[in-house]
Coordinates of C-alpha atoms in Angstrom, one line a residue:
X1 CA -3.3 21.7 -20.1
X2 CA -4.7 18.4 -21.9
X3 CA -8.5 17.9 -21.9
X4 CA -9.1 16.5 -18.4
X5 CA -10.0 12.9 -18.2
X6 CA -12.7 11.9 -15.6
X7 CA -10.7 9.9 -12.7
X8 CA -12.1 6.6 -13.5
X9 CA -10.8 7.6 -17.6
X10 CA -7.4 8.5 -15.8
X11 CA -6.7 5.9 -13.4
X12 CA -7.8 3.4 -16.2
X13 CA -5.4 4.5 -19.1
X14 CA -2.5 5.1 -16.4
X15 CA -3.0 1.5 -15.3
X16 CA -3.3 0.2 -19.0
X17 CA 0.4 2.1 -19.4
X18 CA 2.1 0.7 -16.2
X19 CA 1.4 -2.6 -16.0
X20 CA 0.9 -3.5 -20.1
X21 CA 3.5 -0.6 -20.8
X22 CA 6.2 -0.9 -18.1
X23 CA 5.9 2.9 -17.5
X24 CA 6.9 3.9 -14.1
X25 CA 4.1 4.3 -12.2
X26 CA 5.3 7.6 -10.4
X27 CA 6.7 9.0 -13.5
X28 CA 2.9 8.3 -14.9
X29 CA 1.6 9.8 -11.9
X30 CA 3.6 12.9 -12.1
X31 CA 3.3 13.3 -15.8
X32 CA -0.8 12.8 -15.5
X33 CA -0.6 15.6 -12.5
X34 CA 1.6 18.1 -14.6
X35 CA -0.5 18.4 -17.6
X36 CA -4.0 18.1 -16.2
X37 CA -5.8 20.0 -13.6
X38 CA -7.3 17.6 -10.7
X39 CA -8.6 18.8 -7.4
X40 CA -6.8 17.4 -4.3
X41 CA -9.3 15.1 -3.7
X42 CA -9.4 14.0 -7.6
X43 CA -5.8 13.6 -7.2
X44 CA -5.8 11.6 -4.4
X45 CA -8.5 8.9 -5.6
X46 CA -6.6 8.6 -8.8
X47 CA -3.9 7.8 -6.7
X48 CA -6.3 5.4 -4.9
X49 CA -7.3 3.3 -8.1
X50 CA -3.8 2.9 -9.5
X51 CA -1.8 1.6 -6.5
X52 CA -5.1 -0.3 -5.5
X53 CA -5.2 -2.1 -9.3
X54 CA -1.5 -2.6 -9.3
X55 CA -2.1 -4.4 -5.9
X56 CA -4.8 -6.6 -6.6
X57 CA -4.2 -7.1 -10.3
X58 CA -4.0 -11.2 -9.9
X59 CA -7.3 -10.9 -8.2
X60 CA -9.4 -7.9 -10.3
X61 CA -7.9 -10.1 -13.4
X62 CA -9.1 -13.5 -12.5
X63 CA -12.7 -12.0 -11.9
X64 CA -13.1 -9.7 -15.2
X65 CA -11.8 -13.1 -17.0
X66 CA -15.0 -14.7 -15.2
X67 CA -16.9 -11.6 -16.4
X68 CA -16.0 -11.7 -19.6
X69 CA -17.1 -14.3 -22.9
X70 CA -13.8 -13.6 -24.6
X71 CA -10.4 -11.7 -23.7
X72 CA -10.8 -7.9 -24.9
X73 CA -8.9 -7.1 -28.1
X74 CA -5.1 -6.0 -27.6
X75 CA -5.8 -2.7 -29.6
X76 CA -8.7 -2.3 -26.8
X77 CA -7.0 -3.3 -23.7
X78 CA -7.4 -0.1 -21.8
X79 CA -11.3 -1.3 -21.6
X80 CA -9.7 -3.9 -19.7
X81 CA -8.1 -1.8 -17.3
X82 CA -11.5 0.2 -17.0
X83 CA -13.2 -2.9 -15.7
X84 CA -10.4 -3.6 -13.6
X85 CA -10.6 -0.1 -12.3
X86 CA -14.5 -0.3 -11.9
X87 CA -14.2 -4.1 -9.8
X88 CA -11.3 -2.6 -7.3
X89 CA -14.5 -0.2 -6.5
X90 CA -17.0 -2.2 -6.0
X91 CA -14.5 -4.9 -4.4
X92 CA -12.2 -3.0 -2.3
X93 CA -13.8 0.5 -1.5
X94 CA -16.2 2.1 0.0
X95 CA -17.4 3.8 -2.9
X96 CA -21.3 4.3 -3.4
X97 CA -22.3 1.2 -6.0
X98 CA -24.4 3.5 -8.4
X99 CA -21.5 5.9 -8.5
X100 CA -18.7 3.6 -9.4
X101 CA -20.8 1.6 -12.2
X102 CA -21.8 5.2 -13.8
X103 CA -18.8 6.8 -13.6
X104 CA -16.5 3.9 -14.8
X105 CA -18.8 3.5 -17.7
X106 CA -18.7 6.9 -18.4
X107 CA -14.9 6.4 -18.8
X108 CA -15.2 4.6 -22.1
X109 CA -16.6 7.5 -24.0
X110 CA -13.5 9.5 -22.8
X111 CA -11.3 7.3 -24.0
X112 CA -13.1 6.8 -27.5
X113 CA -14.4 3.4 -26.9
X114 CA -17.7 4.4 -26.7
X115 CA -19.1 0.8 -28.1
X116 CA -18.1 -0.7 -25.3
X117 CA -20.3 1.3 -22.3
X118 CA -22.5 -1.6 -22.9
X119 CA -19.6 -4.2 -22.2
X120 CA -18.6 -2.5 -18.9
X121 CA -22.3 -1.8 -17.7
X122 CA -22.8 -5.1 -18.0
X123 CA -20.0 -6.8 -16.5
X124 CA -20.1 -4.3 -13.5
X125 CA -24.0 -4.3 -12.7
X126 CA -23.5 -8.5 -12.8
X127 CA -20.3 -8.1 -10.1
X128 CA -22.0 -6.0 -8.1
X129 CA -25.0 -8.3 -8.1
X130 CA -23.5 -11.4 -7.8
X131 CA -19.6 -11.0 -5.9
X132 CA -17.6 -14.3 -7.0
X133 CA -15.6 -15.3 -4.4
X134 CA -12.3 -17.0 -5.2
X135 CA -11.5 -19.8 -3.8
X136 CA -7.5 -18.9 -3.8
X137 CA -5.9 -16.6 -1.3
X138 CA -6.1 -13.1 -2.6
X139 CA -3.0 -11.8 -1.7
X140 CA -1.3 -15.0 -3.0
X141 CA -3.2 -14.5 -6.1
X142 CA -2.1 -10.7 -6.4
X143 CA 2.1 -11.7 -6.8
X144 CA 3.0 -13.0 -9.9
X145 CA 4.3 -16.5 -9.8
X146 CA 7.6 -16.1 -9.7
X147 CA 7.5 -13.7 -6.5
X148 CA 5.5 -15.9 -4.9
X149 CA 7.7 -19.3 -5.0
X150 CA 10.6 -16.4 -4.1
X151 CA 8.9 -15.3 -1.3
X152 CA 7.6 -19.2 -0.2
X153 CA 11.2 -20.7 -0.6
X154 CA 12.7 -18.1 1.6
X155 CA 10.8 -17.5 3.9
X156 CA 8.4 -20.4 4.4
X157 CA 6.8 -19.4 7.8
X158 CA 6.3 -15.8 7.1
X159 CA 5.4 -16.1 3.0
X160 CA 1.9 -15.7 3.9
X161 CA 2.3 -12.4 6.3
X162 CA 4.7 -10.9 3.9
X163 CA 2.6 -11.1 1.4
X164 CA -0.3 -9.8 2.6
X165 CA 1.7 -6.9 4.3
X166 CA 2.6 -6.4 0.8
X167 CA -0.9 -5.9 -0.3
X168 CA -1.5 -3.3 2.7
X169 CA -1.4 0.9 2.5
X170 CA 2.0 1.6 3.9
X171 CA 1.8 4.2 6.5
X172 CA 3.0 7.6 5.9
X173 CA 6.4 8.0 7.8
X174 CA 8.2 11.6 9.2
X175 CA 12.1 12.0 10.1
X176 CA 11.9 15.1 12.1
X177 CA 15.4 17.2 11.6
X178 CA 16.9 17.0 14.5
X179 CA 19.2 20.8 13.5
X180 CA 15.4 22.3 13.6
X181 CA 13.3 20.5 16.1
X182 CA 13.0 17.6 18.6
X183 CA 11.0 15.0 17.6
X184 CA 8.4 15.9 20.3
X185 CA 8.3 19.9 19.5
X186 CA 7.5 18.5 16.1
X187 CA 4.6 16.4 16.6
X188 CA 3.2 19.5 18.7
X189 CA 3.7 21.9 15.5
X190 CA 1.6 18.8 13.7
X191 CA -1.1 18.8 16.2
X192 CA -1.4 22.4 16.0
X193 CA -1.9 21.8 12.3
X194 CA -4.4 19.8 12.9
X195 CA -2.3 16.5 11.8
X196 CA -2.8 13.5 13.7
X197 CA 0.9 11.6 14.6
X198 CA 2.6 8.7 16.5
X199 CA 5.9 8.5 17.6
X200 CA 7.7 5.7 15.7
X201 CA 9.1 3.1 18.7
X202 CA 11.5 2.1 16.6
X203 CA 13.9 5.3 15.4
X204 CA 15.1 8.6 16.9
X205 CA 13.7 10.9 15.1
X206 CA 10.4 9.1 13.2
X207 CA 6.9 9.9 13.2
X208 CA 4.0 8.3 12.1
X209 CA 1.0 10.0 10.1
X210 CA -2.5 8.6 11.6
X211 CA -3.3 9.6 8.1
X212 CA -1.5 10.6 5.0
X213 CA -1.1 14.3 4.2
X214 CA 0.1 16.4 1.2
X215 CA 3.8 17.5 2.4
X216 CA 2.3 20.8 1.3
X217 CA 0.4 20.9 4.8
X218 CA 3.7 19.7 7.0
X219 CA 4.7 22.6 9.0
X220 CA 7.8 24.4 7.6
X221 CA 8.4 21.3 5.3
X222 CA 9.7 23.4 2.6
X223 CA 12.4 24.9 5.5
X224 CA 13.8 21.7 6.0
X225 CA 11.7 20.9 9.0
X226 CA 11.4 17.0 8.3
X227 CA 11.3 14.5 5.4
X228 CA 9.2 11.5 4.6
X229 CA 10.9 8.3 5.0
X230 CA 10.2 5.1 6.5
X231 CA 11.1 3.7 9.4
X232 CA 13.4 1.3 8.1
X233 CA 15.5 3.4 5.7
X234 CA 16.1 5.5 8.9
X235 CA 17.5 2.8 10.7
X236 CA 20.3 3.2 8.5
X237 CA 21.9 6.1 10.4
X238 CA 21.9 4.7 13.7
X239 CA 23.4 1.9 12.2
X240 CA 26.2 3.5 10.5
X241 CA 26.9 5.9 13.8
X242 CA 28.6 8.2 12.0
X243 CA 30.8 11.4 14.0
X244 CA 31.2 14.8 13.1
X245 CA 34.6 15.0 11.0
X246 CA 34.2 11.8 9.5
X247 CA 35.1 11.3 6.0
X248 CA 31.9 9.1 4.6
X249 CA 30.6 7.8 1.4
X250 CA 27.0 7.2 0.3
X251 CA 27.7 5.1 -2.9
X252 CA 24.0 5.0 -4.1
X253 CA 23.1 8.2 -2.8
X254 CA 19.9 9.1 -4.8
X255 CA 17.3 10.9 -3.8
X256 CA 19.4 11.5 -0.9
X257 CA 17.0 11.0 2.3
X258 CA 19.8 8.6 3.7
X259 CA 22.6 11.0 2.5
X260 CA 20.6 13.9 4.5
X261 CA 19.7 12.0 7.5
X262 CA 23.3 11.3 8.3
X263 CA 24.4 15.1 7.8
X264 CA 21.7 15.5 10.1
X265 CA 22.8 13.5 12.9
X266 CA 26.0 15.1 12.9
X267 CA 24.9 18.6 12.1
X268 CA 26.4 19.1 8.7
X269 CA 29.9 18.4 10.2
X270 CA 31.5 15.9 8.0
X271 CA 33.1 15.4 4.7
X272 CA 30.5 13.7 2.8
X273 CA 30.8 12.1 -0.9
X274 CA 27.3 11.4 -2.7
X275 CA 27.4 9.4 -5.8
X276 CA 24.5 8.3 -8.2
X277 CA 24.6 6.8 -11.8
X278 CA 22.3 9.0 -12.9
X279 CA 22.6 12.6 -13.7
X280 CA 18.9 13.2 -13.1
X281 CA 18.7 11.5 -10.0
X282 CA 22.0 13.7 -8.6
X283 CA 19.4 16.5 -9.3
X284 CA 17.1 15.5 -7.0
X285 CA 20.0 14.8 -4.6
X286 CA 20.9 18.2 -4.7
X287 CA 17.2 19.4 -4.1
X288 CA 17.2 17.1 -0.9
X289 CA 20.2 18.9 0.0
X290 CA 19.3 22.2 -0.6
X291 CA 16.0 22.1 0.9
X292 CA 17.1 20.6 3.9
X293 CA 20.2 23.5 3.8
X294 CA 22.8 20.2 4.4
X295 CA 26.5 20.2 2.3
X296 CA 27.6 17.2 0.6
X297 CA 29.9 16.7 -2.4
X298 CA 27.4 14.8 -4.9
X299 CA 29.3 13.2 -7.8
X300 CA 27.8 11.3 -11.3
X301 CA 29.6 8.5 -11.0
X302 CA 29.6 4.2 -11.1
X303 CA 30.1 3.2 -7.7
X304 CA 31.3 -0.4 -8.9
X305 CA 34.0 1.1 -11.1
X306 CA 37.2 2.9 -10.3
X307 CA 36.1 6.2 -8.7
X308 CA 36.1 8.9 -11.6
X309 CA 35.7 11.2 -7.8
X310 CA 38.0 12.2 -5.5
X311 CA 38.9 10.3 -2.7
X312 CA 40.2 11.0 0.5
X313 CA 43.4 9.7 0.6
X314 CA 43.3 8.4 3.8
X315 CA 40.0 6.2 2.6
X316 CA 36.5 6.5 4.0
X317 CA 36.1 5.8 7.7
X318 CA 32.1 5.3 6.7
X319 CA 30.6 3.8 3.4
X320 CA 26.8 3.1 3.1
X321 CA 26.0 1.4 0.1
X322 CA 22.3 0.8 -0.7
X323 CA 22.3 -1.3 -3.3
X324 CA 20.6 -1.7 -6.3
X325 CA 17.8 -4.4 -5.8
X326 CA 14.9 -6.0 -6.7
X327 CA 12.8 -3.9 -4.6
X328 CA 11.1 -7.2 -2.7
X329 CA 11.0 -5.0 0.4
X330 CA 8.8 -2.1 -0.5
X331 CA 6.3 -3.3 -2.2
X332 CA 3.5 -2.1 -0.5
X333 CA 5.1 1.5 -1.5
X334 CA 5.8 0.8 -5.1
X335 CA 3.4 -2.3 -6.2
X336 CA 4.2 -1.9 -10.1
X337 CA 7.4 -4.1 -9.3
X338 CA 5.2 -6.9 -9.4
X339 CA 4.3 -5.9 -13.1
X340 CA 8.2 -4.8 -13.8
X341 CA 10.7 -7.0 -11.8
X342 CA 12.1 -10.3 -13.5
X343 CA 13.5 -13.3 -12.5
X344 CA 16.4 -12.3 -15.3
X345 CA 16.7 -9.4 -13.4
X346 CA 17.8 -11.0 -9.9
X347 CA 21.5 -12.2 -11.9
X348 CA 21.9 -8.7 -13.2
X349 CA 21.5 -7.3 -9.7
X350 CA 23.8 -9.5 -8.0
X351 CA 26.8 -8.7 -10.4
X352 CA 26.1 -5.0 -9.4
X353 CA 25.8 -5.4 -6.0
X354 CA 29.0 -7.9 -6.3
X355 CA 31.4 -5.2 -7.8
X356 CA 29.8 -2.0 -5.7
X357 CA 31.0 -4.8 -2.3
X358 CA 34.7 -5.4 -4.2
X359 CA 35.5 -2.2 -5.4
X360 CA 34.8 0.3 -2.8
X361 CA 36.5 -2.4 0.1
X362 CA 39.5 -0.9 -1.6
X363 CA 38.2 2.8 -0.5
X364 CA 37.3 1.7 3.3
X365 CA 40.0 3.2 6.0
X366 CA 41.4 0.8 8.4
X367 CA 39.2 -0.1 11.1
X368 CA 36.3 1.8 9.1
X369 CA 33.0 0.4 8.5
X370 CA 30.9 0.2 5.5
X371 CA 27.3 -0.6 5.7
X372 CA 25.6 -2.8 3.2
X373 CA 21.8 -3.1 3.1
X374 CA 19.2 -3.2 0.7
X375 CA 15.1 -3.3 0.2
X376 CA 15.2 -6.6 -1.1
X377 CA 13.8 -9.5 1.2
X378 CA 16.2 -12.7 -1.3
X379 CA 18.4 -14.1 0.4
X380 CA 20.7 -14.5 -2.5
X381 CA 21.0 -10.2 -3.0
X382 CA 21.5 -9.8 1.0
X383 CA 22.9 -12.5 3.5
X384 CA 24.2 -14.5 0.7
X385 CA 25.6 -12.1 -1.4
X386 CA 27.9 -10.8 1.9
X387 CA 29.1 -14.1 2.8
X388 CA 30.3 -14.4 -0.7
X389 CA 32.4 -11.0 -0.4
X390 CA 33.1 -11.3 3.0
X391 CA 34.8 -15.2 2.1
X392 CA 36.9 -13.3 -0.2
X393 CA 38.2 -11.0 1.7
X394 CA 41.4 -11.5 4.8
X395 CA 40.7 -8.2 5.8
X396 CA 36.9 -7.9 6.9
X397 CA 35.4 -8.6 10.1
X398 CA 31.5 -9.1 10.4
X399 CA 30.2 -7.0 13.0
X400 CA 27.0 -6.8 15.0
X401 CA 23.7 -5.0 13.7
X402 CA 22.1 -3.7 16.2
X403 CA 18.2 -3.5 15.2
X404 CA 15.0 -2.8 17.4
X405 CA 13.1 -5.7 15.5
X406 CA 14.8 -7.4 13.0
X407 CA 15.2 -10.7 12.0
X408 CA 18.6 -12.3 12.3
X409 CA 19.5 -14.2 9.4
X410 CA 23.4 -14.5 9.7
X411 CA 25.0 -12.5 8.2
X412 CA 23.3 -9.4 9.4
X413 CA 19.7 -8.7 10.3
X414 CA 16.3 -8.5 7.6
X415 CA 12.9 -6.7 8.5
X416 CA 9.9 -8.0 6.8
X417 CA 7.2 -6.5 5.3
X418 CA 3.8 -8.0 7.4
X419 CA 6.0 -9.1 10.2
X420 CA 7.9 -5.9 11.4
X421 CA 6.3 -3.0 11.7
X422 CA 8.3 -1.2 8.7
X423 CA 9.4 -2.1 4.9
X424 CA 11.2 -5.1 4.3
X425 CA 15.4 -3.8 4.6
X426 CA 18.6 -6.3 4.8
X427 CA 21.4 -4.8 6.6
X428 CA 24.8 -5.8 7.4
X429 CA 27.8 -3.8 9.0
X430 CA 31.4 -5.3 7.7
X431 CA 34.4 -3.5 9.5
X432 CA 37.8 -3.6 8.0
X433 CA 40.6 -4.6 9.9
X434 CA 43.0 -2.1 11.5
X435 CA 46.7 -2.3 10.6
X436 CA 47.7 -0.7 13.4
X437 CA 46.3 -3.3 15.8

């Protein structure tokens, strides 16, 4: 094990490499957690001070720039990130005053900066005695530009509700297996555990956490008893309505908790083809699997080119493809997309999501139905991008989307982050016509 930072030290040089660095900021996480030792409770206010920085960047940056004479030197900018990490503290949490000052100065010397304790003490002890208050809306402030004038132009009346839903701690969401447990013998088994739930109002099989646990305390979560996953990405399997038998395709299958839900629902009973680009995430598809003791045949393969997989020749009588997206939709779960997404990177997306829609139409049985959705919350990768296909095509029929909440936006349905109670998911059902008929 590394010589273990102090969490302030930690959360400081993790933020400095996600949002200056573009690392990932669960693969930072993880990594961090792997090679030094941290108590649960270190673990989880580490966990605190990253996603809470990466949320409120626009406004922690505005106020150290009011804190400081000049910009801290590039070959010091993790100091930055310890004054960052020291304001969300005094700003945001509850933490005792004295505590966060000394401890986030104490971070410097960790981090061999120890000339600038003085820097930090000072900047902190003068926040914390005099608060500026910003004049801007603060969860405006906290998107980058370009996200926000997104957000504005397409969804003027709800821009403001999104984005603050955006800046909120998602809650932690259960899908009960159904092959183990009803949803209600479940939440007993929590109680008994001593873990607070809700049933979700809006799926079959989806409970909420009244607060968030380590999966480590779930009851029999290792058995398969239930997965995390939020309410919106279970959606998808009452939407597809799969039946045992069926021959179905998950085209973006990775990590697999859609792949497993639908097993689920029809009790391991159908033919099931899981494909994912990347060899590393079909690993963790086959964990899902196997911890969840479901059967599908997972492939490492492009969806968007001609299937280097067998199909059924017969075609597919179900396809879900989740495309790849911007990730508008979840922020509140992953906030370094604000640092990481790109306007460039909308284009990109749309040619993927383009050729996964054109290429595996050819792959869809007659009368089947292919499900397209994403976690974006743009227009031009959801309801736009369908009309496109579906304008090309003399053989697909839009079909309803039936939804407990969401929007509809024509084609097919969007939930919003702030607005619905869930992450922000576009969805559209296309059924291809049957030749028979």
């Amino acid at each position: 094990m590394a010589k273990t930072l102090n969490t302030r030290a930690a959360a400081a040089k993790l933020c400095w490499q996600i949002i200056d660095k573009g690392h990932s900021l669960d693969a930072a996480l993880a990594d961090l957690f792997e090679t030094q030792d941290f108590s649960p409770q270190d673990r989880g206010f580490i966990q605190e001070l990253i996603y809470g920085v990466c949320r409120w960047y626009g406004e922690l940056d505005t106020v150290a720039a009011s804190l400081l004479k000049t910009p801290i030197r590039n070959k010091d900018r993790v100091i930055h990130f310890v004054l960052l990490v020291g304001l969300y503290q005094l700003r945001k949490l509850d933490t005792a005053e004295h505590a966060a000052v000394a401890e986030t100065v104490s971070a410097c010397k960790q981090l061999n900066k120890q000339w600038a304790k003085n820097l930090i003490n000072g900047c902190l002890r003068t926040a914390q005695r005099d608060p500026l208050i910003l004049e801007q809306d603060m969860n405006s402030l906290s998107h980058p530009s370009w996200i926000r004038d997104a957000i504005d132009t397409a969804w003027p009346q709800q821009a403001a509700a999104i984005m603050a839903g955006n800046n909120q701690r998602p809650p932690m969401c259960l899908r009960v297996n159904s092959r183990h447990a009803s949803r209600d013998d479940y939440q007993s088994q929590l109680a008994e555990a001593g873990i607070a739930s809700d049933i979700d109002p809006n799926t079959r099989d989806g409970l909420i956490l009244q607060q968030p646990v380590s999966v480590t305390l779930l009851p029999q979560f290792d058995q398969g008893a239930c997965s995390v996953q939020d309410s919106a990405a279970q959606i998808a399997a009452d939407l597809l309505d799969c039946q045992p038998g069926m021959h179905v395709l998950d085209a973006c299958a990775a990590p697999g908790g859609k792949t497993a839900h639908i097993l689920e629902r029809c009790d391991n009973q159908l033919s099931m083809d899981a494909l994912d680009i990347s060899e590393s995430r079909c690993e963790q598809l086959h964990g899902t699997l196997a911890r969840l003791q479901l059967n599908a045949n997972v492939y490492v393969a492009d969806a968007s080119e001609t299937p280097s997989w067998p199909t059924p020749a017969t075609g597919y009588q179900r396809i879900l493809i989740d495309a790849p997206c911007s990730g508008l939709g979840v922020i509140r779960r992953h906030p370094d997309i604000k640092h990481h997404r790109r306007p460039s990177d909308i284009e990109q997306l749309q040619s993927i999501q383009a050729a996964l829609l054109q290429n595996l139409w050819a792959y869809l049985a007659p009368g089947g139905k292919m499900l397209y959705m994403t976690c974006s919350i743009l227009p031009a990768e959801n309801n736009a991008q369908v009309s496109q296909f579906v304008a090309q095509q003399n053989d697909a029929m839009l079909i309803a989307t039936p939804h407990p909440v969401a929007q509809t936006v024509e084609p097919g349905v969007q939930t919003l982050p702030g607005v619905h109670a869930m992450d922000g998911f576009y969805y559209c059902l296309i059924q291809k016509a049957n030749t028979d008929t």
